[in-house]
PDB file of C-alpha atoms in Angstrom:
ATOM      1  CA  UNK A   1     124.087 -32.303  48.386  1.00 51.00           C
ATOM      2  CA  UNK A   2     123.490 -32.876  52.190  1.00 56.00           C
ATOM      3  CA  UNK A   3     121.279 -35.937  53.331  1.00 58.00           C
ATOM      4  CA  UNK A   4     122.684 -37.960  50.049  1.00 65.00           C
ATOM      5  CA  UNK A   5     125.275 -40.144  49.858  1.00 68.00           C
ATOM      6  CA  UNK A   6     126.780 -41.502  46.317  1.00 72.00           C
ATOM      7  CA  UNK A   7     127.988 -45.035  45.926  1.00 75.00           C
ATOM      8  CA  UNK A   8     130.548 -45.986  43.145  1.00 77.00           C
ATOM      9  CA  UNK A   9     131.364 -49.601  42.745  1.00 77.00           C
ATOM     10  CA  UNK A  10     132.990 -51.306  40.529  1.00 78.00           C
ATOM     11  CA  UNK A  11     131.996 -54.832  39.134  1.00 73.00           C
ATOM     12  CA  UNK A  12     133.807 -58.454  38.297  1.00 77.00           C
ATOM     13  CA  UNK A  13     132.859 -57.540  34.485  1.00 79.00           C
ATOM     14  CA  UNK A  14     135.389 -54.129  35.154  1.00 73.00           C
ATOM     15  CA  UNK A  15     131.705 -52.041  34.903  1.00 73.00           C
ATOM     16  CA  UNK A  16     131.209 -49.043  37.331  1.00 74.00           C
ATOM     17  CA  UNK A  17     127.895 -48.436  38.967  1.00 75.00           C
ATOM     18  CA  UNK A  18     126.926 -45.333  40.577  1.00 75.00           C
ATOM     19  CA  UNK A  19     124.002 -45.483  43.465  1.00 74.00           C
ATOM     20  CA  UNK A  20     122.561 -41.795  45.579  1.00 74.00           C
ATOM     21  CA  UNK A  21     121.032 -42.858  48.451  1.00 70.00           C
ATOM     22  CA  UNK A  22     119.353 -40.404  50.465  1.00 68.00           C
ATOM     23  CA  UNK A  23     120.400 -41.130  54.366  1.00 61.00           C
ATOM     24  CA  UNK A  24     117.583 -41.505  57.214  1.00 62.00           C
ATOM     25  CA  UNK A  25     116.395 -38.623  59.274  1.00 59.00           C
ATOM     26  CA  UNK A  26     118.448 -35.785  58.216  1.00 53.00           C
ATOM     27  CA  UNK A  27     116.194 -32.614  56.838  1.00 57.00           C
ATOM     28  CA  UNK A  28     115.818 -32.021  53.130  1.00 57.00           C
ATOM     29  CA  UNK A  29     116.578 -28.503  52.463  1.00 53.00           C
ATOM     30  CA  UNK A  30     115.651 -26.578  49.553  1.00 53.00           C
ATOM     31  CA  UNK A  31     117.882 -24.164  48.808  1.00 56.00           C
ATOM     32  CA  UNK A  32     122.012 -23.346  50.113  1.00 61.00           C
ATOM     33  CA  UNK A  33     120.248 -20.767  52.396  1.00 72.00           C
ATOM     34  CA  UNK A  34     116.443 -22.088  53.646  1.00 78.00           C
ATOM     35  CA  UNK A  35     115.518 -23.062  56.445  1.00 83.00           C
ATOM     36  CA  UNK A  36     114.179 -26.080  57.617  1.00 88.00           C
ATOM     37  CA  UNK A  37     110.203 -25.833  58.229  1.00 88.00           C
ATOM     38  CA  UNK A  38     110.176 -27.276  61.523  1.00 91.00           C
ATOM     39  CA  UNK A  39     113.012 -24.591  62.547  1.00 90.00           C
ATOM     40  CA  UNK A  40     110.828 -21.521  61.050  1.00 91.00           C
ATOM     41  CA  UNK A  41     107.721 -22.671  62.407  1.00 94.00           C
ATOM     42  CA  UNK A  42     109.252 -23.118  66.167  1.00 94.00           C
ATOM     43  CA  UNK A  43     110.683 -19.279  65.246  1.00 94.00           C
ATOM     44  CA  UNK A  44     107.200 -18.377  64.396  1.00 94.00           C
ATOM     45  CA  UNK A  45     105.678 -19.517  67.599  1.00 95.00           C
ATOM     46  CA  UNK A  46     108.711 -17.833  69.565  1.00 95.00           C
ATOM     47  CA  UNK A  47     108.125 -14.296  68.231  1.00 94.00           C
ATOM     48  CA  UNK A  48     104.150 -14.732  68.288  1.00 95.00           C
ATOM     49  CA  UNK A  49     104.200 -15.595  71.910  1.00 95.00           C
ATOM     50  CA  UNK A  50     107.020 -12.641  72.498  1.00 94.00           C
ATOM     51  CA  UNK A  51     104.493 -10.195  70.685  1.00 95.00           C
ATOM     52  CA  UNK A  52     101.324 -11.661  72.536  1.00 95.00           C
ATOM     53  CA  UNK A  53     103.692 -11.004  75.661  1.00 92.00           C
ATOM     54  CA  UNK A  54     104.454  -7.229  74.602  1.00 93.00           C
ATOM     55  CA  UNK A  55     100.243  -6.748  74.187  1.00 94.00           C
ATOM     56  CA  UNK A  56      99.262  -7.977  77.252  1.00 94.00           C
ATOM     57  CA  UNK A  57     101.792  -5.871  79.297  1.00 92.00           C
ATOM     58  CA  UNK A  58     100.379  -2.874  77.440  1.00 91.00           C
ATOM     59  CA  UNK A  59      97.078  -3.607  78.073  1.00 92.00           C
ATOM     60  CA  UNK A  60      97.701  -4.429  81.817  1.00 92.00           C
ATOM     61  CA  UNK A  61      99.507  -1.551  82.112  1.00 91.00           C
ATOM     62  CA  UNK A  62      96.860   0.988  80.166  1.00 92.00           C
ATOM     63  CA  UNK A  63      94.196  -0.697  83.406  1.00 92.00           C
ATOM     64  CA  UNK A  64      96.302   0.094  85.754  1.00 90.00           C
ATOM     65  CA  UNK A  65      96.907   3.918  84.642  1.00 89.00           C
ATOM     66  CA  UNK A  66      92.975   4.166  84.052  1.00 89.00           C
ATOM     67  CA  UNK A  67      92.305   2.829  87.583  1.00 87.00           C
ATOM     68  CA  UNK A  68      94.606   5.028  88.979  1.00 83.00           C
ATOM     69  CA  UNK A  69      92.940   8.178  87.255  1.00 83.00           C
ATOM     70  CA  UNK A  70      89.929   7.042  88.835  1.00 81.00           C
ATOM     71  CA  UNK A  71      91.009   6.478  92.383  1.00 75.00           C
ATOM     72  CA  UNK A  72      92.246  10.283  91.875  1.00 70.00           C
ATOM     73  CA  UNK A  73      88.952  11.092  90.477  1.00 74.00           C
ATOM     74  CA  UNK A  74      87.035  10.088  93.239  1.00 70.00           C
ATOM     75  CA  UNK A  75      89.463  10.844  95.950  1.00 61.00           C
ATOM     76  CA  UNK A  76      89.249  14.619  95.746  1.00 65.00           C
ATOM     77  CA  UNK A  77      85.851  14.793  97.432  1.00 72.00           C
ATOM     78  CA  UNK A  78      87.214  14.418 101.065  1.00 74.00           C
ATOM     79  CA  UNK A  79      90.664  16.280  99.955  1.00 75.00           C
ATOM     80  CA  UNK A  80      88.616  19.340  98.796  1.00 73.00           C
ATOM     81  CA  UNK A  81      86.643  19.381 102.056  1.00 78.00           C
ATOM     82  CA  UNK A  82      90.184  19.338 103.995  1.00 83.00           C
ATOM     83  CA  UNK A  83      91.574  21.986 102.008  1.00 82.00           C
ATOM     84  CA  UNK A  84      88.409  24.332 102.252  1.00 83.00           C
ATOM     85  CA  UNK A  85      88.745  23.689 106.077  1.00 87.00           C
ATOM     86  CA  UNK A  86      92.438  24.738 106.252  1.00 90.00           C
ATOM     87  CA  UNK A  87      91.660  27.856 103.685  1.00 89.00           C
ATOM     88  CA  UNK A  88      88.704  29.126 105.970  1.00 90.00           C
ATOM     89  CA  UNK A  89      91.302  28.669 109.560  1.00 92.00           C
ATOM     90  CA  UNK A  90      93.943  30.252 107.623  1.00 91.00           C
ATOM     91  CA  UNK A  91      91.802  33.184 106.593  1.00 91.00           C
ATOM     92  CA  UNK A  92      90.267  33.403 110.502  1.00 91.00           C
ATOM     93  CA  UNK A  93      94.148  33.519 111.649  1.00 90.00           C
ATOM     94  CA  UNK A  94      94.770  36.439 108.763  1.00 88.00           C
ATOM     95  CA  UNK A  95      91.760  38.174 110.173  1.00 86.00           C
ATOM     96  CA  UNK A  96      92.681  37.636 113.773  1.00 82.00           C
ATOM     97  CA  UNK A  97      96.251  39.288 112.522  1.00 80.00           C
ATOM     98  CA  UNK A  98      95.630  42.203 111.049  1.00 82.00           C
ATOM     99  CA  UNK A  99      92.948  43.303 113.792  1.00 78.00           C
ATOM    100  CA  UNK A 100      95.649  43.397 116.208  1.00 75.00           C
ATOM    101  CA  UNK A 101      98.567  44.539 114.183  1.00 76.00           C
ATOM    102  CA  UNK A 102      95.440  47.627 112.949  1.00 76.00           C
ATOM    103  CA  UNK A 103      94.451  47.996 116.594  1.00 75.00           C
ATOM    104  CA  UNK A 104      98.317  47.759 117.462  1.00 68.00           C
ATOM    105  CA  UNK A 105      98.739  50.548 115.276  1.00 70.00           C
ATOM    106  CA  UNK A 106      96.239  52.419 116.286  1.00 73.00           C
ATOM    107  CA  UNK A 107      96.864  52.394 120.200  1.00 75.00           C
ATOM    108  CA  UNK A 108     100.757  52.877 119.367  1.00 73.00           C
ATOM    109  CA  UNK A 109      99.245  56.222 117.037  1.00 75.00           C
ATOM    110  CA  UNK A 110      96.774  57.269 120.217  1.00 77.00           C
ATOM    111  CA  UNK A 111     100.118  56.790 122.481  1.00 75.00           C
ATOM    112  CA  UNK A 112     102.045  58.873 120.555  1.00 74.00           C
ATOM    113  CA  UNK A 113      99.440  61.905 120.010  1.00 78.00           C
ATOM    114  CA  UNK A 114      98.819  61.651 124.064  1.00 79.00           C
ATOM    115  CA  UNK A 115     102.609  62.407 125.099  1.00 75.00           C
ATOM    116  CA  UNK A 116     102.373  65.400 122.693  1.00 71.00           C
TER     117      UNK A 116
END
């Protein structure tokens, strides 16, 4: 068994003596397979601290997403107002087209009858 040591000595008087000593410092196991306390307990705190890790991130990354969304949220105020400005020149410009490509038309039409 590890950590014990067995001492066979034999006597003057031809008798044999058998001593188990257990040596100093090394871990008792219990079992072929266990593992020592101290080694599950630093495994413990490893995979604790790698799951607080894993929750933080989450949550620091859930903030960021929802502070984004509101950034868009409130930025569309001044975008809308741009937009609605380029929609209302683009629909003067339309105007403005087809009054001379009509009036274009027209005169061309007036032309043409005239040199009949």
């Amino acid at each position: 068994m590890p950590g014990t040591t067995e001492t066979t000595r034999i006597g003057p008087d031809g008798v044999t003596t058998t001593t188990t000593t257990e040596a100093p410092g090394l871990p008792q196991h219990h079992g072929n397979n266990a593992m020592p306390p101290e080694a599950a307990f630093f495994l413990g705190m490893i995979a604790g601290a790698i799951i607080y890790w894993l929750v933080q991130r989450g949550n620091r990354a859930k903030a960021a997403h929802r502070a984004a969304e509101l950034a868009l949220k409130a930025a569309p105020a001044p975008e809308a107002a741009r937009i609605e400005s380029e929609v209302s020149a683009l629909a003067r410009r339309t105007a403005t087209l087809e009054r001379i490509v009509t009036d274009r038309s027209a005169r061309v039409a007036d032309e043409i009858d005239a040199l009949r």
